[in-house]
Amino acid sequence: MTEPDHVPRPGLFTIAREWGRIGCVGFGGPPAHITLLRKMCVKDRRWLSAAEFEDGIAACNLLPGPASTQLAIFCAWRLRGAAGAIVGGLCFIVPGLLLILVLAALFLAGDAPAWVRGAAAGAGSAVAAVAVHAAADLVPASRRRARHRVRWYAYLVLGAAAAVIVGPYLVLVLVACGLAELAFRRVPPPGRSGALPLLVAAPAAAGGLGALAWVALKVGALSYGGGFVIIPLMQAESVGHHHWMTAAEFTTAVALGQITPGPVVQTVAVVGYAAGGVAGGLLAAAVAFAPSFAFVLLGGPHFDRIRSSAAVQAFFDGAGPAVIGAIGGSALTLALVLDHAWQFGVLAAATGWLVMLRRGVVGTLLGAGALGVAAAVAGLPLP
């Protein structure tokens, strides 16, 4: 990796201020985060070269977990080592985390006013459309990289079926698809990497906060392909298994993860809030984001070797389309929890707005929330 010449590296205070600013204004998910980081680090401040930044994107996309969060941590690590990574990562994450916990307290309150419940129901109605949009955006690049189209479609279908059928064990299917591609190409697995996902995917025996921490660990360590792939896992655990929240509350949680700055993985903080209040939300977020820091701090010096590994590339060529299928499959499970006819109308409108007209996610969810408020004012039934 090359570095810009004669550009002084920022101090920790500057990293805290600039990464915190992106954490406050980074609405729009990973594309917005990457754009803001590139503008700051490469174009405006010239702290990193364009090649160094692009290498960081490629390396972070090979890791499980929220890629844009890992990129923010990686850029800060390149500038100020471990201390920079910790300061930059925390300042990037914390603003959105605080905001989503405040919104969770408002929207999950048992005595919330009708307009709040309507906004939650309206935004939640559009979440399935957001899942379809997220999957559709990933398809072209993944299909271009595919070495074998039939296997690519097979992995896609398996991922979609797993999201609908197996819930919390979805990650086992994703790992199996990656290992299958390794076998087809006759590439040896990369050391013991396959054992950790299988171990972490095992069901948790603990209850209470222990179960919450286990779910958050799986969210942070096993979300191959971005935040949306963990939606089926979280839905199965938080709604079906542990009953921390209702299905309608879960769709609200996903919507809040989309309209707040920061990564979609922040949704786990809402699940944590439902399970254990503010302490539960903070615990879930801390456990979910810890793997991202660990991956960068421990793996950063080896990113070039990881990217050039034939085994890693083959694994993600199998797991990648399965992830896309799982994201698309999650749309069905999210749509099936809608209760009222007007919510399906909102879903149809959001699908057209996002998928056909290619509009933004944040605006779509805010518009859907406004339709929910109108439904509440009109006296339509609410979940």
PDB file of N, CA, C and O in Angstrom, residues 160-186:
ATOM      1  N   ALA A 160     -31.981 -18.095   0.106  1.00  0.00           N
ATOM      2  CA  ALA A 160     -33.349 -17.598   0.246  1.00  0.00           C
ATOM      3  C   ALA A 160     -34.210 -18.582   1.029  1.00  0.00           C
ATOM      4  O   ALA A 160     -34.979 -18.189   1.923  1.00  0.00           O
ATOM      5  N   ALA A 161     -34.084 -19.886   0.710  1.00  0.00           N
ATOM      6  CA  ALA A 161     -34.866 -20.890   1.421  1.00  0.00           C
ATOM      7  C   ALA A 161     -34.482 -20.944   2.889  1.00  0.00           C
ATOM      8  O   ALA A 161     -35.345 -21.076   3.771  1.00  0.00           O
ATOM      9  N   ALA A 162     -33.185 -20.818   3.175  1.00  0.00           N
ATOM     10  CA  ALA A 162     -32.726 -20.882   4.568  1.00  0.00           C
ATOM     11  C   ALA A 162     -33.278 -19.730   5.380  1.00  0.00           C
ATOM     12  O   ALA A 162     -33.644 -19.889   6.552  1.00  0.00           O
ATOM     13  N   ALA A 163     -33.349 -18.525   4.779  1.00  0.00           N
ATOM     14  CA  ALA A 163     -33.862 -17.361   5.504  1.00  0.00           C
ATOM     15  C   ALA A 163     -35.307 -17.577   5.924  1.00  0.00           C
ATOM     16  O   ALA A 163     -35.734 -17.104   6.984  1.00  0.00           O
ATOM     17  N   VAL A 164     -36.064 -18.287   5.104  1.00  0.00           N
ATOM     18  CA  VAL A 164     -37.479 -18.509   5.388  1.00  0.00           C
ATOM     19  C   VAL A 164     -37.682 -19.686   6.331  1.00  0.00           C
ATOM     20  O   VAL A 164     -38.554 -19.653   7.217  1.00  0.00           O
ATOM     21  N   ILE A 165     -36.845 -20.724   6.212  1.00  0.00           N
ATOM     22  CA  ILE A 165     -37.127 -21.997   6.872  1.00  0.00           C
ATOM     23  C   ILE A 165     -36.350 -22.186   8.175  1.00  0.00           C
ATOM     24  O   ILE A 165     -36.916 -22.603   9.190  1.00  0.00           O
ATOM     25  N   VAL A 166     -35.038 -21.879   8.169  1.00  0.00           N
ATOM     26  CA  VAL A 166     -34.208 -22.317   9.299  1.00  0.00           C
ATOM     27  C   VAL A 166     -33.919 -21.222  10.312  1.00  0.00           C
ATOM     28  O   VAL A 166     -33.376 -21.514  11.386  1.00  0.00           O
ATOM     29  N   GLY A 167     -34.209 -19.956  10.000  1.00  0.00           N
ATOM     30  CA  GLY A 167     -34.085 -18.887  10.988  1.00  0.00           C
ATOM     31  C   GLY A 167     -32.723 -18.765  11.625  1.00  0.00           C
ATOM     32  O   GLY A 167     -31.747 -18.400  10.961  1.00  0.00           O
ATOM     33  N   PRO A 168     -32.599 -19.082  12.916  1.00  0.00           N
ATOM     34  CA  PRO A 168     -31.344 -18.844  13.626  1.00  0.00           C
ATOM     35  C   PRO A 168     -30.183 -19.681  13.121  1.00  0.00           C
ATOM     36  O   PRO A 168     -29.032 -19.403  13.437  1.00  0.00           O
ATOM     37  N   TYR A 169     -30.446 -20.725  12.344  1.00  0.00           N
ATOM     38  CA  TYR A 169     -29.377 -21.568  11.818  1.00  0.00           C
ATOM     39  C   TYR A 169     -28.981 -21.164  10.401  1.00  0.00           C
ATOM     40  O   TYR A 169     -28.279 -21.906   9.712  1.00  0.00           O
ATOM     41  N   LEU A 170     -29.430 -19.999   9.962  1.00  0.00           N
ATOM     42  CA  LEU A 170     -29.128 -19.523   8.625  1.00  0.00           C
ATOM     43  C   LEU A 170     -27.630 -19.523   8.359  1.00  0.00           C
ATOM     44  O   LEU A 170     -27.175 -19.893   7.272  1.00  0.00           O
ATOM     45  N   VAL A 171     -26.835 -19.117   9.337  1.00  0.00           N
ATOM     46  CA  VAL A 171     -25.401 -18.992   9.113  1.00  0.00           C
ATOM     47  C   VAL A 171     -24.776 -20.332   8.745  1.00  0.00           C
ATOM     48  O   VAL A 171     -23.783 -20.386   8.008  1.00  0.00           O
ATOM     49  N   LEU A 172     -25.337 -21.441   9.219  1.00  0.00           N
ATOM     50  CA  LEU A 172     -24.799 -22.748   8.855  1.00  0.00           C
ATOM     51  C   LEU A 172     -24.924 -22.981   7.351  1.00  0.00           C
ATOM     52  O   LEU A 172     -24.036 -23.567   6.725  1.00  0.00           O
ATOM     53  N   VAL A 173     -26.022 -22.527   6.777  1.00  0.00           N
ATOM     54  CA  VAL A 173     -26.223 -22.678   5.329  1.00  0.00           C
ATOM     55  C   VAL A 173     -25.235 -21.796   4.574  1.00  0.00           C
ATOM     56  O   VAL A 173     -24.658 -22.215   3.560  1.00  0.00           O
ATOM     57  N   LEU A 174     -25.016 -20.569   5.049  1.00  0.00           N
ATOM     58  CA  LEU A 174     -24.060 -19.685   4.387  1.00  0.00           C
ATOM     59  C   LEU A 174     -22.659 -20.279   4.418  1.00  0.00           C
ATOM     60  O   LEU A 174     -21.944 -20.268   3.406  1.00  0.00           O
ATOM     61  N   VAL A 175     -22.261 -20.804   5.569  1.00  0.00           N
ATOM     62  CA  VAL A 175     -20.942 -21.422   5.692  1.00  0.00           C
ATOM     63  C   VAL A 175     -20.856 -22.659   4.801  1.00  0.00           C
ATOM     64  O   VAL A 175     -19.841 -22.899   4.128  1.00  0.00           O
ATOM     65  N   ALA A 176     -21.933 -23.456   4.767  1.00  0.00           N
ATOM     66  CA  ALA A 176     -21.937 -24.659   3.936  1.00  0.00           C
ATOM     67  C   ALA A 176     -21.771 -24.310   2.461  1.00  0.00           C
ATOM     68  O   ALA A 176     -21.061 -25.014   1.721  1.00  0.00           O
ATOM     69  N   CYS A 177     -22.398 -23.239   2.000  1.00  0.00           N
ATOM     70  CA  CYS A 177     -22.245 -22.830   0.603  1.00  0.00           C
ATOM     71  C   CYS A 177     -20.806 -22.414   0.311  1.00  0.00           C
ATOM     72  O   CYS A 177     -20.255 -22.739  -0.753  1.00  0.00           O
ATOM     73  N   GLY A 178     -20.196 -21.695   1.249  1.00  0.00           N
ATOM     74  CA  GLY A 178     -18.794 -21.324   1.065  1.00  0.00           C
ATOM     75  C   GLY A 178     -17.884 -22.533   1.021  1.00  0.00           C
ATOM     76  O   GLY A 178     -16.989 -22.634   0.171  1.00  0.00           O
ATOM     77  N   LEU A 179     -18.107 -23.491   1.921  1.00  0.00           N
ATOM     78  CA  LEU A 179     -17.287 -24.702   1.938  1.00  0.00           C
ATOM     79  C   LEU A 179     -17.539 -25.557   0.699  1.00  0.00           C
ATOM     80  O   LEU A 179     -16.622 -26.211   0.183  1.00  0.00           O
ATOM     81  N   ALA A 180     -18.776 -25.541   0.199  1.00  0.00           N
ATOM     82  CA  ALA A 180     -19.076 -26.295  -1.020  1.00  0.00           C
ATOM     83  C   ALA A 180     -18.285 -25.748  -2.200  1.00  0.00           C
ATOM     84  O   ALA A 180     -17.756 -26.506  -3.018  1.00  0.00           O
ATOM     85  N   GLU A 181     -18.183 -24.424  -2.294  1.00  0.00           N
ATOM     86  CA  GLU A 181     -17.412 -23.837  -3.398  1.00  0.00           C
ATOM     87  C   GLU A 181     -15.933 -24.174  -3.258  1.00  0.00           C
ATOM     88  O   GLU A 181     -15.240 -24.417  -4.257  1.00  0.00           O
ATOM     89  N   LEU A 182     -15.433 -24.212  -2.022  1.00  0.00           N
ATOM     90  CA  LEU A 182     -14.054 -24.661  -1.804  1.00  0.00           C
ATOM     91  C   LEU A 182     -13.858 -26.084  -2.331  1.00  0.00           C
ATOM     92  O   LEU A 182     -12.858 -26.390  -2.988  1.00  0.00           O
ATOM     93  N   ALA A 183     -14.826 -26.942  -2.047  1.00  0.00           N
ATOM     94  CA  ALA A 183     -14.723 -28.334  -2.479  1.00  0.00           C
ATOM     95  C   ALA A 183     -14.793 -28.445  -4.004  1.00  0.00           C
ATOM     96  O   ALA A 183     -14.031 -29.220  -4.614  1.00  0.00           O
ATOM     97  N   PHE A 184     -15.699 -27.685  -4.627  1.00  0.00           N
ATOM     98  CA  PHE A 184     -15.804 -27.739  -6.089  1.00  0.00           C
ATOM     99  C   PHE A 184     -14.501 -27.310  -6.763  1.00  0.00           C
ATOM    100  O   PHE A 184     -14.117 -27.839  -7.792  1.00  0.00           O
ATOM    101  N   ARG A 185     -13.831 -26.345  -6.173  1.00  0.00           N
ATOM    102  CA  ARG A 185     -12.583 -25.856  -6.760  1.00  0.00           C
ATOM    103  C   ARG A 185     -11.366 -26.617  -6.255  1.00  0.00           C
ATOM    104  O   ARG A 185     -10.242 -26.314  -6.656  1.00  0.00           O
ATOM    105  N   ARG A 186     -11.610 -27.549  -5.327  1.00  0.00           N
ATOM    106  CA  ARG A 186     -10.526 -28.349  -4.754  1.00  0.00           C
ATOM    107  C   ARG A 186      -9.462 -27.466  -4.105  1.00  0.00           C
ATOM    108  O   ARG A 186      -8.258 -27.668  -4.260  1.00  0.00           O
TER     109      ARG A 186
END
